[in-house]
Amino acid sequence: MATQTLRCWAGQHGELSDSPGDVLDAALFTVVNSASRLYRLCDLGSTVFHDWGGVHTDFHEFFASTRSGSL
């Protein structure tokens, strides 16, 4: 579910070129796919937005952990 959510978000404005797609595969999806546990954090509301938090229409936050600790 997380991989599908993140891929849809990343490609929402069109297919990614090789470079950004490769970076997502290496940095993000490697962590997501190797996690022992993956939690999707709930919407904390607009009061905790970063200054740029409202720039994107979608925001997804996950916490990945392994048996030895967080990734």
mmCIF file with all atom_site columns, C-alpha atoms in Angstrom:
data_model
loop_
_atom_site.group_PDB
_atom_site.id
_atom_site.type_symbol
_atom_site.label_atom_id
_atom_site.label_alt_id
_atom_site.label_comp_id
_atom_site.label_asym_id
_atom_site.label_entity_id
_atom_site.label_seq_id
_atom_site.pdbx_PDB_ins_code
_atom_site.Cartn_x
_atom_site.Cartn_y
_atom_site.Cartn_z
_atom_site.occupancy
_atom_site.B_iso_or_equiv
_atom_site.pdbx_formal_charge
_atom_site.auth_seq_id
_atom_site.auth_comp_id
_atom_site.auth_asym_id
_atom_site.auth_atom_id
_atom_site.pdbx_PDB_model_num
ATOM 1  C CA . MET A 1 1  ? 0.000  0.000  0.000   1.00 0.00 ? 1  MET A CA 1
ATOM 2  C CA . ALA A 1 2  ? 2.752  2.519  0.882   1.00 0.00 ? 2  ALA A CA 1
ATOM 3  C CA . THR A 1 3  ? 4.667  1.875  -2.333  1.00 0.00 ? 3  THR A CA 1
ATOM 4  C CA . GLN A 1 4  ? 1.535  2.355  -4.430  1.00 0.00 ? 4  GLN A CA 1
ATOM 5  C CA . THR A 1 5  ? 0.584  5.540  -2.537  1.00 0.00 ? 5  THR A CA 1
ATOM 6  C CA . LEU A 1 6  ? 4.062  7.012  -2.945  1.00 0.00 ? 6  LEU A CA 1
ATOM 7  C CA . ARG A 1 7  ? 4.382  6.042  -6.621  1.00 0.00 ? 7  ARG A CA 1
ATOM 8  C CA . CYS A 1 8  ? 0.998  7.641  -7.374  1.00 0.00 ? 8  CYS A CA 1
ATOM 9  C CA . TRP A 1 9  ? 2.038  10.789 -5.517  1.00 0.00 ? 9  TRP A CA 1
ATOM 10 C CA . ALA A 1 10 ? 5.418  11.017 -7.265  1.00 0.00 ? 10 ALA A CA 1
ATOM 11 C CA . GLY A 1 11 ? 3.901  10.500 -10.707 1.00 0.00 ? 11 GLY A CA 1
ATOM 12 C CA . GLN A 1 12 ? 0.767  12.583 -10.283 1.00 0.00 ? 12 GLN A CA 1
ATOM 13 C CA . HIS A 1 13 ? 1.885  15.126 -12.892 1.00 0.00 ? 13 HIS A CA 1
ATOM 14 C CA . GLY A 1 14 ? 3.301  12.637 -15.356 1.00 0.00 ? 14 GLY A CA 1
ATOM 15 C CA . GLU A 1 15 ? 5.774  9.815  -15.613 1.00 0.00 ? 15 GLU A CA 1
ATOM 16 C CA . LEU A 1 16 ? 9.093  10.431 -13.871 1.00 0.00 ? 16 LEU A CA 1
ATOM 17 C CA . SER A 1 17 ? 12.272 10.518 -15.899 1.00 0.00 ? 17 SER A CA 1
ATOM 18 C CA . ASP A 1 18 ? 14.963 7.947  -15.124 1.00 0.00 ? 18 ASP A CA 1
ATOM 19 C CA . SER A 1 19 ? 16.955 10.101 -12.710 1.00 0.00 ? 19 SER A CA 1
ATOM 20 C CA . PRO A 1 20 ? 14.183 10.992 -10.210 1.00 0.00 ? 20 PRO A CA 1
ATOM 21 C CA . GLY A 1 21 ? 12.736 7.507  -10.567 1.00 0.00 ? 21 GLY A CA 1
ATOM 22 C CA . ASP A 1 22 ? 16.120 5.947  -9.814  1.00 0.00 ? 22 ASP A CA 1
ATOM 23 C CA . VAL A 1 23 ? 16.542 8.166  -6.748  1.00 0.00 ? 23 VAL A CA 1
ATOM 24 C CA . LEU A 1 24 ? 13.107 7.162  -5.441  1.00 0.00 ? 24 LEU A CA 1
ATOM 25 C CA . ASP A 1 25 ? 13.886 3.488  -6.020  1.00 0.00 ? 25 ASP A CA 1
ATOM 26 C CA . ALA A 1 26 ? 17.259 3.707  -4.282  1.00 0.00 ? 26 ALA A CA 1
ATOM 27 C CA . ALA A 1 27 ? 16.418 6.016  -1.387  1.00 0.00 ? 27 ALA A CA 1
ATOM 28 C CA . LEU A 1 28 ? 12.733 5.625  -0.654  1.00 0.00 ? 28 LEU A CA 1
ATOM 29 C CA . PHE A 1 29 ? 11.391 2.330  -1.925  1.00 0.00 ? 29 PHE A CA 1
ATOM 30 C CA . THR A 1 30 ? 14.400 0.402  -0.636  1.00 0.00 ? 30 THR A CA 1
ATOM 31 C CA . VAL A 1 31 ? 13.501 1.565  2.880   1.00 0.00 ? 31 VAL A CA 1
ATOM 32 C CA . VAL A 1 32 ? 9.772  0.956  2.435   1.00 0.00 ? 32 VAL A CA 1
ATOM 33 C CA . ASN A 1 33 ? 10.274 -2.521 0.997   1.00 0.00 ? 33 ASN A CA 1
ATOM 34 C CA . SER A 1 34 ? 12.848 -3.633 3.583   1.00 0.00 ? 34 SER A CA 1
ATOM 35 C CA . ALA A 1 35 ? 10.946 -2.465 6.670   1.00 0.00 ? 35 ALA A CA 1
ATOM 36 C CA . SER A 1 36 ? 9.770  -5.061 9.179   1.00 0.00 ? 36 SER A CA 1
ATOM 37 C CA . ARG A 1 37 ? 6.976  -2.670 10.122  1.00 0.00 ? 37 ARG A CA 1
ATOM 38 C CA . LEU A 1 38 ? 5.624  0.336  8.273   1.00 0.00 ? 38 LEU A CA 1
ATOM 39 C CA . TYR A 1 39 ? 3.209  2.777  9.833   1.00 0.00 ? 39 TYR A CA 1
ATOM 40 C CA . ARG A 1 40 ? 1.264  5.447  8.027   1.00 0.00 ? 40 ARG A CA 1
ATOM 41 C CA . LEU A 1 41 ? 1.013  8.454  10.321  1.00 0.00 ? 41 LEU A CA 1
ATOM 42 C CA . CYS A 1 42 ? -2.381 10.058 10.681  1.00 0.00 ? 42 CYS A CA 1
ATOM 43 C CA . ASP A 1 43 ? -3.220 13.567 9.584   1.00 0.00 ? 43 ASP A CA 1
ATOM 44 C CA . LEU A 1 44 ? -1.983 15.837 12.355  1.00 0.00 ? 44 LEU A CA 1
ATOM 45 C CA . GLY A 1 45 ? -3.803 18.883 10.999  1.00 0.00 ? 45 GLY A CA 1
ATOM 46 C CA . SER A 1 46 ? -2.701 22.156 9.475   1.00 0.00 ? 46 SER A CA 1
ATOM 47 C CA . THR A 1 47 ? -1.409 23.563 12.779  1.00 0.00 ? 47 THR A CA 1
ATOM 48 C CA . VAL A 1 48 ? 1.673  21.326 12.558  1.00 0.00 ? 48 VAL A CA 1
ATOM 49 C CA . PHE A 1 49 ? 2.449  22.017 8.872   1.00 0.00 ? 49 PHE A CA 1
ATOM 50 C CA . HIS A 1 50 ? 5.953  22.997 7.933   1.00 0.00 ? 50 HIS A CA 1
ATOM 51 C CA . ASP A 1 51 ? 6.134  26.408 6.228   1.00 0.00 ? 51 ASP A CA 1
ATOM 52 C CA . TRP A 1 52 ? 5.970  24.624 2.878   1.00 0.00 ? 52 TRP A CA 1
ATOM 53 C CA . GLY A 1 53 ? 3.418  22.050 4.051   1.00 0.00 ? 53 GLY A CA 1
ATOM 54 C CA . GLY A 1 54 ? 0.501  23.602 2.194   1.00 0.00 ? 54 GLY A CA 1
ATOM 55 C CA . VAL A 1 55 ? 2.356  23.843 -1.116  1.00 0.00 ? 55 VAL A CA 1
ATOM 56 C CA . HIS A 1 56 ? 1.540  20.269 -2.093  1.00 0.00 ? 56 HIS A CA 1
ATOM 57 C CA . THR A 1 57 ? -2.038 19.085 -2.329  1.00 0.00 ? 57 THR A CA 1
ATOM 58 C CA . ASP A 1 58 ? -1.126 15.687 -0.894  1.00 0.00 ? 58 ASP A CA 1
ATOM 59 C CA . PHE A 1 59 ? 1.058  14.825 2.061   1.00 0.00 ? 59 PHE A CA 1
ATOM 60 C CA . HIS A 1 60 ? 1.965  11.277 3.085   1.00 0.00 ? 60 HIS A CA 1
ATOM 61 C CA . GLU A 1 61 ? 4.049  10.432 6.126   1.00 0.00 ? 61 GLU A CA 1
ATOM 62 C CA . PHE A 1 62 ? 5.298  6.975  7.025   1.00 0.00 ? 62 PHE A CA 1
ATOM 63 C CA . PHE A 1 63 ? 7.497  5.530  9.760   1.00 0.00 ? 63 PHE A CA 1
ATOM 64 C CA . ALA A 1 64 ? 9.580  2.503  8.786   1.00 0.00 ? 64 ALA A CA 1
ATOM 65 C CA . SER A 1 65 ? 11.266 0.236  11.316  1.00 0.00 ? 65 SER A CA 1
ATOM 66 C CA . THR A 1 66 ? 13.193 -2.995 11.381  1.00 0.00 ? 66 THR A CA 1
ATOM 67 C CA . ARG A 1 67 ? 13.743 -5.452 14.188  1.00 0.00 ? 67 ARG A CA 1
ATOM 68 C CA . SER A 1 68 ? 17.049 -3.722 14.948  1.00 0.00 ? 68 SER A CA 1
ATOM 69 C CA . GLY A 1 69 ? 15.543 -0.195 15.031  1.00 0.00 ? 69 GLY A CA 1
ATOM 70 C CA . SER A 1 70 ? 14.200 2.474  12.720  1.00 0.00 ? 70 SER A CA 1
ATOM 71 C CA . LEU A 1 71 ? 15.553 2.846  9.184   1.00 0.00 ? 71 LEU A CA 1
#
